[in-house]
Amino acid sequence: MTAPLLTVENLSVVFRQGPKQVRAVDGVSFTLRPGGRLAIVGESGSGKTSVALALAGLLPRRGVERGGSIRWPSLGNSVCAGRDVGVVFQDPMSSLNPVLTVGEQVAEVAVTHLGLSWDEASLRAGELLERVGLPQPHDMADAYPHQLSGGQRQRVALAMALAAGPKLLIADEPTTALDTLTQAQIVKLLDRLARDTRLALILITHDLVLARGMVETGMVMNSGRVVETEPIDALLSSPRHAYTRVLLEATLDPDAPPARKAKKLPGPPLLRLSGLRKGFGRGVRRVTAVDGVDLTVMKGETLGVVGGSGSGKTTLARLIVRLLEPEAGEIEFTGLDLLAHRGAALRQTRARLQMVFQDPLSALNPLATVRRLLSDPLRIHGHVAPVDREAAVIGLLHRVGLSPDLADRYPHELSGGQRQRVNIARALASRPELLVLDEPVSSLDVSIRAQILKLLDDIQRDLGLSYLFISHDISVIRAVADRVAVMDNGRIVELGTADAIFTRPSHPLTRALIDAAPRLHRKAL
Amino acid sequence: MRAANRFFSGGGIVGTMLVAGVAIAALLAPVVAPGDPLALIGRPLIEPFTDWRFPLGTDRLGRDVLAELLHGARATLIVGGAAMLATLIVGIVIGTLAGFIGGTVDEALMRLADAFQSVPTFILALAFVSIAGPSLTSVVIAVSLGAWTAPARVLRAEILSLRRREFVDAYRVLGMAPLHIAFREVLPNALPPVITLAAVIVANAILVEAALSFLGLGNPNSVTWGAMIAEGRAVFRSAPFLSAIPGVAIVVTVLGVNLLGDAANDAINARQAQV
Amino acid sequence: MSRAWTVARRRLLHSIPVLAIVVLGMFALLEAAPGDAVDAYLAVSGGDAGLVAQLRQEWGLDRSFLARLGAYLAALGRFDLGWSVAFSRPVIAVVFERAPNTLLMMGAAICFSFFAGTLLGVAAGVRPGSVRDRILSALALILYATPSFWLGLMLLVSFAVKLSWFPLGGIENIGMPETGIARVIDIAHHLVLPVLSLGLIYLALYLRLMRSGMVEAWRSDYIRTARAKGLAPNRIAFRHAARNALLPVVTMLGLQAGALLSGSVVVESVFAIPGMGRLAFEAVTQRDVPLLLGVFLVSTIMVIVANFCVDLLYAQLDPRVAVED
């Protein structure tokens, strides 16, 4: 029995701001053997990141009280961040220094901890960049962070973390800011590197499914406390604690059969797009974001649109609601030529065609109360008499499951889930027939995400709405869509019923997206 | 609440006290020192703190330095306030037009701002006052000529960044009229950072006015601290206090205004950090 | 290299409309000024109504607005800034005679305030809230509120009148002119107090900017990463935090070139330095509008050149510049 790498006993972290104090971490204990792999799973505010910062000695110096003990028995208890513990953070853009080359940022770790000269260190930086799979690593060393893609930046961050040959790697949501395909590549890379160098790994994540493939032990946290610590398979197959079960139920299983069976929908399509095209920029820089898209949305159905970042999904959404003017093509809504509408006629049609945006906070005017936000559409479209507006606002709040007490709050006084409910309520206020939902749940915690998806489902059933549901996450699409369109480079590359797409994907991209989704169960081979 | 707390932290309190002190001095000037402050009422060049009738002494013509100082506070605050109003109004109008209309109008207005930022503003002020003739109005205009670009640019940048926020798209999708979105929903969000510039503008105005008066181009109809310094300069070997006292008054006033501005800035940042 | 070229070309293209606006503005001021060049000329040399009409016709002042503008632009094209009545010489000759002194003083003031300001700003911003930070920040606040002409007067009273460490004014010893290295030392000796009075307020500005840049950097993710990498505190402070905090200071350096020229007007007046700033003041007191506008145009061009240099420097410091076009 070797000494454990890390023993954490009764760790607590308290943030103080003036008279207020927040207990972010409360009595956390665990051990990690050398080469062991642990996932700390929790939603925002669970304290998981504070644990990671405490382990790496990165808690702010002032305004923080740390209790309990962190010991490193096999490292002789003198542990140095960067040398013995490497850390990778969530946002690869902001966590790299924008004005230094990536080569220097990797090399300086080797200079600091391995005592190399700058020349030796830049050679080593080149090797490391190659090991993390960057193309032409020696040219890349001279690049600046803004010249790299998100995935490449995260590879650089990984090279920095590994430069001094640490014994433990702490990865704080390392793939959350990346799209599905890149995420899968980074996960694979992390796994391979950790195995090659017998590196211990602590993965901080909100995603139980992601943890599933990467670690042996899972520790679930909620409001600063450990809920349960179990082998990851046991945690997923037979969770003992109620909170873990909530998390697990909220987690979308990419291997489950599609939630909706294709139904035969009568009548002419509610929305028909044909040959829709839109580009940005001129000359060599021109990018055709939407390139000849034909689609229909039937009454009462949910059409899921899935694709990677830059595939043109959001541009498509903005064309449909007339935030952008297409260069070519037609948009027919309830049999009317939408592009011919101007002025008052356009305003009338807009009432029937609404959109819910991706970032629930950014989509709400920070200076407007919930009451004012929800009254605006009522006033603009005038379908509710002024005396009845108050009642209508309360009705809308009720409809999206919010208490009427929230009517006088400002957006920053609401939680993320509440904000997105207000966004949905606002879109519903003008009694639309079609809702364009642009990544409506991608910025939300899993348990909140499940609630919002349920709400959208209820509303659709009650009001007979049609949805055009855009997401980068194939598992979300699987959970909501009747039919699915897969988008790449501005084109629809595959279109079919959810059942057909998920059981018999024909386009390579569709297959790649489905395969890249983290699995809840080990695949039967 | 927290924003208010942030405002009344150390610097904010000192700033409030300094500015309030100057404002009280300006208000009390006619009471404490009635009559014309430029009247020759005493023996020339009395040293400060030697004659109780003239606590701060007299200048080389026998004018009461304290009376001049108090009346100078009034002139200073009037110029600072008027220049701030003029500058903010011009800056807000131009910044709003550039930010909302965009395209050629934006391009033209920003080149105009570039031009005004490329000229040495004090020489521009000199040229303007010497051509228009020294008066309160011309001094205020001269100060604003060099200052309006800052609020205009800040407001424009703020509007451009707000326009990219999804809430503006959400209003458009609702069918809200573009003018309503611009002025009722976006503009109020863009104003706070511009308002924090107010202190910077006042401080700058006070310094520019003092320099103009020092060169003899201030408002000839009132006592100004800059003119007092210039007046004292003639005898600065024998009576340096005549230049020193009004200079200290300028430093104290500008310091107070800057402290207020910093505190307001912190308070607004704290508020936005909450949002 | 191509990046620097892109930046240079963009800035040059930028300056053309700026200069055009400045020239038009100058012409407008010239037109708005009471009396014209002939009145000014005759005020000195005297003459009758016949001479007035003759001169007006000769100088093209009786023609239409557009023709006058055309003539003005044509003259500018020949580097003819008009006739200085006060000096009875071409404006351009007077301005160029005075420019070197101002450039010398400004250059010294910029170097002093930039280097001392950024270093002190780092010293303050390394540990925000420390005693050192509080003292430096308070000093900067006070200096930042001090008018440069008054500071100049007070320095003059203390160090030239009372202590006699420095000369009372002028750019060099006129009574006994020096040569060679002795002359350089003599000029430097004369420039100490003016450079201090002009530079200290900008020192305070750069200190404040650098400090707040550092404070912001400490809160950033890349500093957290640098700490996670276990780098030495000095490397984090200088290579990571200060390197980023320097960017807004350099931007401000360009914006302040005009302000420094403005400051030179009063400082040169206080220290009796025959430079462009003092020339502007002399033009005002002698009601010599063409001379004033000549100073104005030349100093504007100096600001544009300074901004051009600062842009090139900035492009060297911030690799992201050329990307955003």
Short mmCIF file of N, CA and C in Angstrom, two decimals, chain A residues 36-144:
data_model
loop_
_atom_site.label_atom_id
_atom_site.label_comp_id
_atom_site.label_asym_id
_atom_site.label_seq_id
_atom_site.Cartn_x
_atom_site.Cartn_y
_atom_site.Cartn_z
N GLY A 36 -4.35 8.27 -9.30
CA GLY A 36 -5.80 8.09 -9.18
C GLY A 36 -6.56 9.16 -9.94
N ARG A 37 -7.82 8.86 -10.19
CA ARG A 37 -8.63 9.83 -10.93
C ARG A 37 -9.96 10.07 -10.23
N LEU A 38 -10.22 11.33 -9.94
CA LEU A 38 -11.41 11.70 -9.19
C LEU A 38 -12.15 12.80 -9.94
N ALA A 39 -13.47 12.66 -9.99
CA ALA A 39 -14.27 13.75 -10.54
C ALA A 39 -15.03 14.41 -9.40
N ILE A 40 -14.98 15.73 -9.34
CA ILE A 40 -15.83 16.45 -8.39
C ILE A 40 -16.97 17.03 -9.22
N VAL A 41 -18.18 16.51 -8.98
CA VAL A 41 -19.31 16.86 -9.81
C VAL A 41 -20.27 17.75 -9.03
N GLY A 42 -20.69 18.83 -9.65
CA GLY A 42 -21.66 19.69 -8.97
C GLY A 42 -22.12 20.77 -9.90
N GLU A 43 -23.21 21.46 -9.50
CA GLU A 43 -23.72 22.55 -10.31
C GLU A 43 -23.07 23.85 -9.86
N SER A 44 -23.42 24.97 -10.53
CA SER A 44 -22.79 26.22 -10.13
C SER A 44 -23.17 26.54 -8.69
N GLY A 45 -22.22 27.05 -7.92
CA GLY A 45 -22.46 27.34 -6.52
C GLY A 45 -22.29 26.14 -5.61
N SER A 46 -21.84 25.01 -6.16
CA SER A 46 -21.70 23.82 -5.31
C SER A 46 -20.40 23.86 -4.52
N GLY A 47 -19.47 24.76 -4.90
CA GLY A 47 -18.20 24.85 -4.19
C GLY A 47 -17.10 24.04 -4.83
N LYS A 48 -17.38 23.42 -5.96
CA LYS A 48 -16.38 22.53 -6.57
C LYS A 48 -15.15 23.30 -7.03
N THR A 49 -15.36 24.50 -7.59
CA THR A 49 -14.21 25.27 -8.05
C THR A 49 -13.38 25.77 -6.87
N SER A 50 -14.05 26.13 -5.77
CA SER A 50 -13.30 26.58 -4.59
C SER A 50 -12.42 25.46 -4.06
N VAL A 51 -12.90 24.21 -4.12
CA VAL A 51 -12.06 23.08 -3.71
C VAL A 51 -10.82 23.03 -4.58
N ALA A 52 -11.03 23.16 -5.90
CA ALA A 52 -9.90 23.10 -6.83
C ALA A 52 -8.90 24.20 -6.53
N LEU A 53 -9.38 25.42 -6.31
CA LEU A 53 -8.48 26.54 -6.04
C LEU A 53 -7.73 26.32 -4.73
N ALA A 54 -8.44 25.79 -3.74
CA ALA A 54 -7.79 25.54 -2.45
C ALA A 54 -6.67 24.51 -2.63
N LEU A 55 -6.92 23.45 -3.40
CA LEU A 55 -5.91 22.42 -3.60
C LEU A 55 -4.67 23.00 -4.26
N ALA A 56 -4.87 23.90 -5.23
CA ALA A 56 -3.73 24.46 -5.96
C ALA A 56 -3.15 25.67 -5.24
N GLY A 57 -3.69 26.02 -4.07
CA GLY A 57 -3.18 27.18 -3.33
C GLY A 57 -3.47 28.48 -4.04
N LEU A 58 -4.60 28.56 -4.73
CA LEU A 58 -4.90 29.74 -5.55
C LEU A 58 -6.05 30.57 -5.01
N LEU A 59 -6.49 30.27 -3.78
CA LEU A 59 -7.56 31.09 -3.22
C LEU A 59 -7.04 32.51 -3.03
N PRO A 60 -7.90 33.52 -3.21
CA PRO A 60 -7.44 34.90 -3.00
C PRO A 60 -6.85 35.05 -1.60
N ARG A 61 -5.86 35.95 -1.49
CA ARG A 61 -5.19 36.08 -0.19
C ARG A 61 -6.09 36.74 0.84
N ARG A 62 -6.87 37.71 0.37
CA ARG A 62 -7.68 38.45 1.32
C ARG A 62 -9.15 38.07 1.24
N GLY A 63 -9.84 38.18 2.34
CA GLY A 63 -11.28 37.93 2.34
C GLY A 63 -11.65 36.47 2.31
N VAL A 64 -10.67 35.58 2.53
CA VAL A 64 -10.97 34.15 2.49
C VAL A 64 -10.39 33.47 3.72
N GLU A 65 -11.19 32.58 4.33
CA GLU A 65 -10.69 31.79 5.44
C GLU A 65 -10.73 30.33 5.04
N ARG A 66 -9.60 29.65 5.20
CA ARG A 66 -9.56 28.24 4.85
C ARG A 66 -9.39 27.44 6.12
N GLY A 67 -10.19 26.39 6.26
CA GLY A 67 -10.05 25.53 7.42
C GLY A 67 -9.76 24.11 6.98
N GLY A 68 -9.41 23.24 7.96
CA GLY A 68 -9.13 21.84 7.63
C GLY A 68 -7.73 21.67 7.10
N SER A 69 -7.42 20.48 6.58
CA SER A 69 -6.04 20.25 6.15
C SER A 69 -6.00 19.64 4.76
N ILE A 70 -4.95 20.04 4.02
CA ILE A 70 -4.65 19.45 2.73
C ILE A 70 -3.23 18.93 2.83
N ARG A 71 -3.06 17.60 2.74
CA ARG A 71 -1.70 17.06 2.86
C ARG A 71 -1.35 16.21 1.65
N TRP A 72 -0.06 16.18 1.38
CA TRP A 72 0.44 15.47 0.20
C TRP A 72 1.47 14.43 0.66
N PRO A 73 1.04 13.33 1.27
CA PRO A 73 1.98 12.38 1.90
C PRO A 73 3.08 11.91 0.97
N SER A 74 2.79 11.61 -0.30
CA SER A 74 3.84 11.04 -1.14
C SER A 74 4.71 12.11 -1.77
N LEU A 75 4.41 13.37 -1.51
CA LEU A 75 5.23 14.43 -2.09
C LEU A 75 6.04 15.15 -1.02
N GLY A 76 6.02 14.60 0.19
CA GLY A 76 6.82 15.23 1.25
C GLY A 76 6.22 16.54 1.74
N ASN A 77 4.96 16.78 1.44
CA ASN A 77 4.21 17.91 2.00
C ASN A 77 4.72 19.29 1.61
N SER A 78 5.75 19.38 0.76
CA SER A 78 6.08 20.73 0.26
C SER A 78 5.68 20.75 -1.20
N VAL A 79 4.50 21.26 -1.43
CA VAL A 79 3.93 21.16 -2.76
C VAL A 79 3.89 22.54 -3.41
N CYS A 80 4.22 22.57 -4.67
CA CYS A 80 4.31 23.85 -5.37
C CYS A 80 3.41 23.79 -6.60
N ALA A 81 2.51 24.77 -6.71
CA ALA A 81 1.64 24.83 -7.89
C ALA A 81 2.52 25.00 -9.12
N GLY A 82 2.17 24.36 -10.20
CA GLY A 82 2.96 24.47 -11.42
C GLY A 82 3.98 23.35 -11.51
N ARG A 83 4.66 23.02 -10.38
CA ARG A 83 5.67 21.97 -10.42
C ARG A 83 5.04 20.62 -10.11
N ASP A 84 4.29 20.55 -9.00
CA ASP A 84 3.72 19.27 -8.57
C ASP A 84 2.26 19.15 -8.98
N VAL A 85 1.60 20.29 -9.10
CA VAL A 85 0.19 20.29 -9.46
C VAL A 85 0.00 21.21 -10.67
N GLY A 86 -0.55 20.65 -11.74
CA GLY A 86 -0.86 21.47 -12.90
C GLY A 86 -2.36 21.77 -12.90
N VAL A 87 -2.73 22.97 -13.38
CA VAL A 87 -4.14 23.33 -13.39
C VAL A 87 -4.55 23.79 -14.79
N VAL A 88 -5.71 23.32 -15.23
CA VAL A 88 -6.30 23.80 -16.49
C VAL A 88 -7.65 24.40 -16.16
N PHE A 89 -7.89 25.62 -16.64
CA PHE A 89 -9.14 26.30 -16.31
C PHE A 89 -10.15 26.21 -17.44
N GLN A 90 -11.35 26.74 -17.15
CA GLN A 90 -12.46 26.57 -18.08
C GLN A 90 -12.30 27.35 -19.37
N ASP A 91 -12.05 28.67 -19.24
CA ASP A 91 -12.07 29.51 -20.44
C ASP A 91 -10.66 29.63 -21.01
N PRO A 92 -10.37 28.95 -22.11
CA PRO A 92 -9.00 28.94 -22.61
C PRO A 92 -8.58 30.29 -23.17
N MET A 93 -9.54 31.17 -23.51
CA MET A 93 -9.15 32.47 -24.03
C MET A 93 -8.64 33.37 -22.92
N SER A 94 -9.46 33.55 -21.89
CA SER A 94 -9.07 34.52 -20.87
C SER A 94 -7.97 33.98 -19.96
N SER A 95 -7.74 32.66 -19.95
CA SER A 95 -6.72 32.18 -19.03
C SER A 95 -5.33 32.14 -19.65
N LEU A 96 -5.22 32.53 -20.92
CA LEU A 96 -3.88 32.71 -21.48
C LEU A 96 -3.59 34.21 -21.55
N ASN A 97 -2.33 34.57 -21.33
CA ASN A 97 -1.95 35.98 -21.40
C ASN A 97 -1.96 36.43 -22.86
N PRO A 98 -2.79 37.45 -23.19
CA PRO A 98 -2.99 37.80 -24.59
C PRO A 98 -1.75 38.38 -25.28
N VAL A 99 -0.79 38.92 -24.53
CA VAL A 99 0.30 39.63 -25.19
C VAL A 99 1.61 38.84 -25.21
N LEU A 100 1.59 37.58 -24.75
CA LEU A 100 2.80 36.77 -24.81
C LEU A 100 2.57 35.60 -25.75
N THR A 101 3.64 35.14 -26.44
CA THR A 101 3.48 34.00 -27.34
C THR A 101 3.19 32.75 -26.50
N VAL A 102 2.50 31.79 -27.13
CA VAL A 102 2.17 30.57 -26.38
C VAL A 102 3.46 29.82 -26.04
N GLY A 103 4.46 29.91 -26.93
CA GLY A 103 5.73 29.24 -26.65
C GLY A 103 6.33 29.75 -25.35
N GLU A 104 6.34 31.08 -25.18
CA GLU A 104 6.92 31.64 -23.96
C GLU A 104 6.13 31.19 -22.73
N GLN A 105 4.79 31.17 -22.88
CA GLN A 105 3.97 30.82 -21.73
C GLN A 105 4.15 29.37 -21.30
N VAL A 106 4.51 28.51 -22.26
CA VAL A 106 4.80 27.12 -21.89
C VAL A 106 6.22 27.04 -21.35
N ALA A 107 7.15 27.71 -22.04
CA ALA A 107 8.56 27.60 -21.68
C ALA A 107 8.84 28.15 -20.28
N GLU A 108 8.13 29.21 -19.88
CA GLU A 108 8.46 29.83 -18.59
C GLU A 108 8.23 28.88 -17.42
N VAL A 109 7.31 27.93 -17.63
CA VAL A 109 7.09 26.94 -16.56
C VAL A 109 8.34 26.07 -16.41
N ALA A 110 8.89 25.65 -17.56
CA ALA A 110 10.08 24.79 -17.52
C ALA A 110 11.27 25.56 -16.96
N VAL A 111 11.38 26.85 -17.30
CA VAL A 111 12.48 27.65 -16.77
C VAL A 111 12.35 27.77 -15.26
N THR A 112 11.13 28.02 -14.80
CA THR A 112 10.92 28.23 -13.37
C THR A 112 11.18 26.96 -12.56
N HIS A 113 10.62 25.84 -13.03
CA HIS A 113 10.61 24.66 -12.16
C HIS A 113 11.67 23.62 -12.50
N LEU A 114 12.15 23.60 -13.74
CA LEU A 114 13.12 22.58 -14.11
C LEU A 114 14.52 23.16 -14.23
N GLY A 115 14.64 24.49 -14.01
CA GLY A 115 15.95 25.12 -14.07
C GLY A 115 16.57 25.09 -15.46
N LEU A 116 15.75 24.99 -16.49
CA LEU A 116 16.30 24.98 -17.85
C LEU A 116 16.66 26.40 -18.28
N SER A 117 17.54 26.51 -19.25
CA SER A 117 17.79 27.81 -19.86
C SER A 117 16.63 28.09 -20.81
N TRP A 118 16.52 29.35 -21.25
CA TRP A 118 15.39 29.69 -22.13
C TRP A 118 15.45 28.90 -23.43
N ASP A 119 16.69 28.66 -23.95
CA ASP A 119 16.79 27.90 -25.20
C ASP A 119 16.29 26.47 -25.01
N GLU A 120 16.77 25.84 -23.94
CA GLU A 120 16.31 24.46 -23.66
C GLU A 120 14.80 24.44 -23.44
N ALA A 121 14.34 25.44 -22.72
CA ALA A 121 12.92 25.48 -22.39
C ALA A 121 12.07 25.64 -23.64
N SER A 122 12.55 26.44 -24.61
CA SER A 122 11.68 26.59 -25.79
C SER A 122 11.69 25.30 -26.62
N LEU A 123 12.79 24.56 -26.60
CA LEU A 123 12.77 23.24 -27.23
C LEU A 123 11.73 22.35 -26.57
N ARG A 124 11.76 22.37 -25.23
CA ARG A 124 10.82 21.55 -24.50
C ARG A 124 9.38 22.00 -24.77
N ALA A 125 9.19 23.33 -24.89
CA ALA A 125 7.85 23.84 -25.20
C ALA A 125 7.38 23.28 -26.53
N GLY A 126 8.30 23.25 -27.51
CA GLY A 126 7.93 22.69 -28.81
C GLY A 126 7.49 21.24 -28.68
N GLU A 127 8.26 20.45 -27.90
CA GLU A 127 7.89 19.04 -27.70
C GLU A 127 6.52 18.91 -27.05
N LEU A 128 6.32 19.74 -26.01
CA LEU A 128 5.04 19.66 -25.29
C LEU A 128 3.88 20.01 -26.22
N LEU A 129 4.06 21.06 -27.01
CA LEU A 129 2.97 21.46 -27.92
C LEU A 129 2.69 20.33 -28.91
N GLU A 130 3.74 19.60 -29.28
CA GLU A 130 3.53 18.46 -30.17
C GLU A 130 2.76 17.36 -29.43
N ARG A 131 3.14 17.15 -28.16
CA ARG A 131 2.47 16.08 -27.40
C ARG A 131 1.00 16.35 -27.20
N VAL A 132 0.63 17.62 -27.08
CA VAL A 132 -0.80 17.90 -26.90
C VAL A 132 -1.50 17.99 -28.26
N GLY A 133 -0.78 17.63 -29.31
CA GLY A 133 -1.43 17.45 -30.60
C GLY A 133 -1.66 18.71 -31.40
N LEU A 134 -0.81 19.75 -31.21
CA LEU A 134 -0.96 20.93 -32.06
C LEU A 134 -0.21 20.69 -33.37
N PRO A 135 -0.79 21.09 -34.48
CA PRO A 135 -0.09 20.94 -35.74
C PRO A 135 1.07 21.92 -35.82
N GLN A 136 2.14 21.57 -36.49
CA GLN A 136 3.35 22.41 -36.62
C GLN A 136 3.71 23.10 -35.30
N PRO A 137 4.01 22.32 -34.28
CA PRO A 137 4.19 22.90 -32.94
C PRO A 137 5.26 23.97 -32.89
N HIS A 138 6.29 23.87 -33.72
CA HIS A 138 7.35 24.87 -33.57
C HIS A 138 6.96 26.22 -34.15
N ASP A 139 6.07 26.21 -35.15
CA ASP A 139 5.52 27.48 -35.62
C ASP A 139 4.50 28.02 -34.63
N MET A 140 3.72 27.09 -34.09
CA MET A 140 2.68 27.47 -33.13
C MET A 140 3.28 28.19 -31.93
N ALA A 141 4.51 27.82 -31.58
CA ALA A 141 5.13 28.41 -30.39
C ALA A 141 5.24 29.92 -30.53
N ASP A 142 5.32 30.43 -31.76
CA ASP A 142 5.44 31.86 -31.97
C ASP A 142 4.09 32.55 -32.10
N ALA A 143 3.01 31.78 -32.05
CA ALA A 143 1.68 32.37 -32.20
C ALA A 143 1.22 32.99 -30.89
N TYR A 144 0.28 33.92 -30.99
CA TYR A 144 -0.34 34.50 -29.81
C TYR A 144 -1.71 33.84 -29.61
#
